[in-house]
C-alpha positions as protocol buffer text, in pm:
chain_id: "A"
residue {
  index: 1
  type: MET
  ca { x: 0 y: 0 z: 0 }
}
residue {
  index: 2
  type: ILE
  ca { x: 282 y: 239 z: 87 }
}
residue {
  index: 3
  type: GLU
  ca { x: 451 y: 162 z: -245 }
}
residue {
  index: 4
  type: PHE
  ca { x: 132 y: 255 z: -435 }
}
residue {
  index: 5
  type: PHE
  ca { x: 109 y: 597 z: -267 }
}
residue {
  index: 6
  type: TYR
  ca { x: 480 y: 651 z: -308 }
}
residue {
  index: 7
  type: LYS
  ca { x: 454 y: 581 z: -682 }
}
residue {
  index: 8
  type: LYS
  ca { x: 167 y: 831 z: -708 }
}
residue {
  index: 9
  type: TYR
  ca { x: 368 y: 1089 z: -512 }
}
residue {
  index: 10
  type: LEU
  ca { x: 668 y: 1024 z: -738 }
}
residue {
  index: 11
  type: ALA
  ca { x: 453 y: 1061 z: -1052 }
}
residue {
  index: 12
  type: ILE
  ca { x: 315 y: 1396 z: -930 }
}
residue {
  index: 13
  type: SER
  ca { x: 665 y: 1514 z: -837 }
}
residue {
  index: 14
  type: ILE
  ca { x: 802 y: 1415 z: -1178 }
}
residue {
  index: 15
  type: LEU
  ca { x: 513 y: 1588 z: -1354 }
}
residue {
  index: 16
  type: SER
  ca { x: 560 y: 1912 z: -1160 }
}
residue {
  index: 17
  type: THR
  ca { x: 937 y: 1905 z: -1224 }
}
residue {
  index: 18
  type: LEU
  ca { x: 879 y: 1834 z: -1593 }
}
residue {
  index: 19
  type: LEU
  ca { x: 651 y: 2136 z: -1620 }
}
residue {
  index: 20
  type: PHE
  ca { x: 899 y: 2343 z: -1418 }
}
residue {
  index: 21
  type: PHE
  ca { x: 1181 y: 2264 z: -1663 }
}
residue {
  index: 22
  type: LYS
  ca { x: 950 y: 2333 z: -1957 }
}
residue {
  index: 23
  type: LEU
  ca { x: 887 y: 2683 z: -1820 }
}
residue {
  index: 24
  type: PHE
  ca { x: 1251 y: 2721 z: -1713 }
}
residue {
  index: 25
  type: THR
  ca { x: 1380 y: 2654 z: -2067 }
}
residue {
  index: 26
  type: ARG
  ca { x: 1138 y: 2902 z: -2221 }
}
residue {
  index: 27
  type: VAL
  ca { x: 1198 y: 3190 z: -1982 }
}
residue {
  index: 28
  type: LEU
  ca { x: 1561 y: 3172 z: -1870 }
}
residue {
  index: 29
  type: PRO
  ca { x: 1883 y: 3152 z: -2073 }
}
residue {
  index: 30
  type: PHE
  ca { x: 2053 y: 2816 z: -2135 }
}
residue {
  index: 31
  type: ARG
  ca { x: 2349 y: 2901 z: -1911 }
}
residue {
  index: 32
  type: LYS
  ca { x: 2110 y: 2941 z: -1613 }
}
residue {
  index: 33
  type: LEU
  ca { x: 1976 y: 2591 z: -1676 }
}
residue {
  index: 34
  type: ILE
  ca { x: 2329 y: 2449 z: -1687 }
}
residue {
  index: 35
  type: SER
  ca { x: 2417 y: 2633 z: -1366 }
}
residue {
  index: 36
  type: TYR
  ca { x: 2103 y: 2504 z: -1194 }
}
residue {
  index: 37
  type: LEU
  ca { x: 2172 y: 2146 z: -1300 }
}
residue {
  index: 38
  type: HIS
  ca { x: 2533 y: 2168 z: -1177 }
}
residue {
  index: 39
  type: ASN
  ca { x: 2412 y: 2269 z: -831 }
}
residue {
  index: 40
  type: ILE
  ca { x: 2158 y: 1990 z: -768 }
}
residue {
  index: 41
  type: LYS
  ca { x: 2240 y: 1821 z: -440 }
}
residue {
  index: 42
  type: THR
  ca { x: 2199 y: 1452 z: -366 }
}
residue {
  index: 43
  type: LYS
  ca { x: 1952 y: 1390 z: -87 }
}
residue {
  index: 44
  type: LYS
  ca { x: 1890 y: 1091 z: 130 }
}
residue {
  index: 45
  type: ILE
  ca { x: 1540 y: 1023 z: 1 }
}
residue {
  index: 46
  type: LEU
  ca { x: 1355 y: 702 z: 61 }
}
residue {
  index: 47
  type: ARG
  ca { x: 1321 y: 536 z: -277 }
}
residue {
  index: 48
  type: LEU
  ca { x: 1191 y: 197 z: -162 }
}
residue {
  index: 49
  type: ASP
  ca { x: 1326 y: -45 z: -421 }
}
residue {
  index: 50
  type: PHE
  ca { x: 1281 y: 171 z: -728 }
}
residue {
  index: 51
  type: LYS
  ca { x: 1522 y: 143 z: -1013 }
}
residue {
  index: 52
  type: ALA
  ca { x: 1613 y: 409 z: -1266 }
}
residue {
  index: 53
  type: HIS
  ca { x: 1385 y: 226 z: -1514 }
}
residue {
  index: 54
  type: ASP
  ca { x: 1085 y: 305 z: -1292 }
}
residue {
  index: 55
  type: ILE
  ca { x: 1161 y: 676 z: -1296 }
}
residue {
  index: 56
  type: VAL
  ca { x: 1214 y: 670 z: -1676 }
}
residue {
  index: 57
  type: LYS
  ca { x: 882 y: 492 z: -1727 }
}
residue {
  index: 58
  type: ILE
  ca { x: 692 y: 744 z: -1513 }
}
residue {
  index: 59
  type: LEU
  ca { x: 870 y: 1034 z: -1684 }
}
residue {
  index: 60
  type: GLU
  ca { x: 792 y: 909 z: -2036 }
}
residue {
  index: 61
  type: ARG
  ca { x: 425 y: 852 z: -1948 }
}
residue {
  index: 62
  type: ASN
  ca { x: 389 y: 1203 z: -1801 }
}
residue {
  index: 63
  type: ALA
  ca { x: 581 y: 1366 z: -2087 }
}
residue {
  index: 64
  type: LYS
  ca { x: 362 y: 1197 z: -2347 }
}
residue {
  index: 65
  type: ARG
  ca { x: 43 y: 1282 z: -2158 }
}
residue {
  index: 66
  type: PHE
  ca { x: 132 y: 1653 z: -2138 }
}
residue {
  index: 67
  type: GLY
  ca { x: 292 y: 1691 z: -2481 }
}
residue {
  index: 68
  type: VAL
  ca { x: 654 y: 1736 z: -2374 }
}
residue {
  index: 69
  type: SER
  ca { x: 879 y: 1595 z: -2646 }
}
residue {
  index: 70
  type: GLN
  ca { x: 1197 y: 1803 z: -2612 }
}
residue {
  index: 71
  type: CYS
  ca { x: 1492 y: 1592 z: -2502 }
}
residue {
  index: 72
  type: LEU
  ca { x: 1642 y: 1880 z: -2301 }
}
residue {
  index: 73
  type: ILE
  ca { x: 1333 y: 1908 z: -2081 }
}
residue {
  index: 74
  type: LYS
  ca { x: 1299 y: 1532 z: -2033 }
}
residue {
  index: 75
  type: GLY
  ca { x: 1673 y: 1490 z: -1981 }
}
residue {
  index: 76
  type: SER
  ca { x: 1689 y: 1770 z: -1723 }
}
residue {
  index: 77
  type: THR
  ca { x: 1396 y: 1623 z: -1533 }
}
residue {
  index: 78
  type: LEU
  ca { x: 1540 y: 1272 z: -1539 }
}
residue {
  index: 79
  type: PHE
  ca { x: 1883 y: 1400 z: -1435 }
}
residue {
  index: 80
  type: PHE
  ca { x: 1723 y: 1592 z: -1146 }
}
residue {
  index: 81
  type: PHE
  ca { x: 1548 y: 1283 z: -1006 }
}
residue {
  index: 82
  type: LEU
  ca { x: 1834 y: 1041 z: -1062 }
}
residue {
  index: 83
  type: LYS
  ca { x: 2068 y: 1286 z: -891 }
}
residue {
  index: 84
  type: ARG
  ca { x: 1830 y: 1332 z: -596 }
}
residue {
  index: 85
  type: PHE
  ca { x: 1792 y: 955 z: -560 }
}
residue {
  index: 86
  type: ASN
  ca { x: 2170 y: 908 z: -571 }
}
residue {
  index: 87
  type: PHE
  ca { x: 2193 y: 706 z: -896 }
}
residue {
  index: 88
  type: ASP
  ca { x: 2505 y: 902 z: -1000 }
}
residue {
  index: 89
  type: PRO
  ca { x: 2379 y: 1020 z: -1342 }
}
residue {
  index: 90
  type: SER
  ca { x: 2547 y: 1230 z: -1606 }
}
residue {
  index: 91
  type: LEU
  ca { x: 2361 y: 1458 z: -1847 }
}
residue {
  index: 92
  type: HIS
  ca { x: 2514 y: 1492 z: -2193 }
}
residue {
  index: 93
  type: ILE
  ca { x: 2440 y: 1761 z: -2449 }
}
residue {
  index: 94
  type: GLY
  ca { x: 2582 y: 1711 z: -2794 }
}
residue {
  index: 95
  type: ILE
  ca { x: 2560 y: 1819 z: -3157 }
}
residue {
  index: 96
  type: ASN
  ca { x: 2543 y: 1651 z: -3495 }
}
residue {
  index: 97
  type: MET
  ca { x: 2628 y: 1842 z: -3810 }
}
residue {
  index: 98
  type: ASP
  ca { x: 2569 y: 1584 z: -4086 }
}
residue {
  index: 99
  type: ASN
  ca { x: 2341 y: 1793 z: -4309 }
}
residue {
  index: 100
  type: ASP
  ca { x: 2236 y: 2070 z: -4075 }
}
residue {
  index: 101
  type: PHE
  ca { x: 2294 y: 2161 z: -3713 }
}
residue {
  index: 102
  type: LYS
  ca { x: 2112 y: 1934 z: -3465 }
}
residue {
  index: 103
  type: SER
  ca { x: 2147 y: 1907 z: -3092 }
}
residue {
  index: 104
  type: HIS
  ca { x: 2043 y: 1635 z: -2851 }
}
residue {
  index: 105
  type: CYS
  ca { x: 2042 y: 1563 z: -2480 }
}
residue {
  index: 106
  type: TRP
  ca { x: 2074 y: 1223 z: -2314 }
}
residue {
  index: 107
  type: VAL
  ca { x: 2127 y: 1083 z: -1965 }
}
residue {
  index: 108
  type: GLU
  ca { x: 2359 y: 802 z: -1857 }
}
residue {
  index: 109
  type: THR
  ca { x: 2410 y: 608 z: -1536 }
}
residue {
  index: 110
  type: LYS
  ca { x: 2641 y: 315 z: -1481 }
}
residue {
  index: 111
  type: ASP
  ca { x: 2356 y: 75 z: -1569 }
}
residue {
  index: 112
  type: LEU
  ca { x: 2150 y: 275 z: -1815 }
}
residue {
  index: 113
  type: LYS
  ca { x: 2175 y: 504 z: -2119 }
}
residue {
  index: 114
  type: ILE
  ca { x: 1857 y: 698 z: -2206 }
}
residue {
  index: 115
  type: HIS
  ca { x: 1852 y: 873 z: -2546 }
}
residue {
  index: 116
  type: PHE
  ca { x: 1484 y: 977 z: -2566 }
}
residue {
  index: 117
  type: GLY
  ca { x: 1428 y: 830 z: -2910 }
}
residue {
  index: 118
  type: SER
  ca { x: 1723 y: 963 z: -3110 }
}
residue {
  index: 119
  type: ASP
  ca { x: 1934 y: 719 z: -3307 }
}
residue {
  index: 120
  type: LEU
  ca { x: 2191 y: 962 z: -3450 }
}
residue {
  index: 121
  type: SER
  ca { x: 2545 y: 985 z: -3323 }
}
residue {
  index: 122
  type: TYR
  ca { x: 2615 y: 1315 z: -3151 }
}
residue {
  index: 123
  type: LYS
  ca { x: 2945 y: 1471 z: -3051 }
}
residue {
  index: 124
  type: ASN
  ca { x: 2935 y: 1538 z: -2679 }
}
residue {
  index: 125
  type: LEU
  ca { x: 2986 y: 1908 z: -2595 }
}
residue {
  index: 126
  type: ILE
  ca { x: 2868 y: 1941 z: -2234 }
}
residue {
  index: 127
  type: THR
  ca { x: 2862 y: 1679 z: -1957 }
}
residue {
  index: 128
  type: ILE
  ca { x: 2702 y: 1753 z: -1623 }
}
residue {
  index: 129
  type: THR
  ca { x: 2760 y: 1517 z: -1332 }
}
């Protein structure tokens, strides 16, 4: 029973953070986002026996439900939660200049690499740990 309520609480927290980053990326400059992500502190938060896959699944469901498709917003949100839950993530922002300029954001942990649907190879420019 506790796990059910905790999953609901986690889903609401992820949704509010997703919407926060959506607003954050529209209003503030990119360097403020990078600065904010650098300063996220790890907290001793009860996570029951959740794995990073659980957080990704909840994030993808909420992002799809509320029309968030940008990898930077989803990556920032995922990085925020993985960092808070002490999964030791790294957020990567890279570019690809095959035909035209493209950028992409992805998140990695020691067990997991989440690309948010992109299959192109990107040159890593910024890594946040």
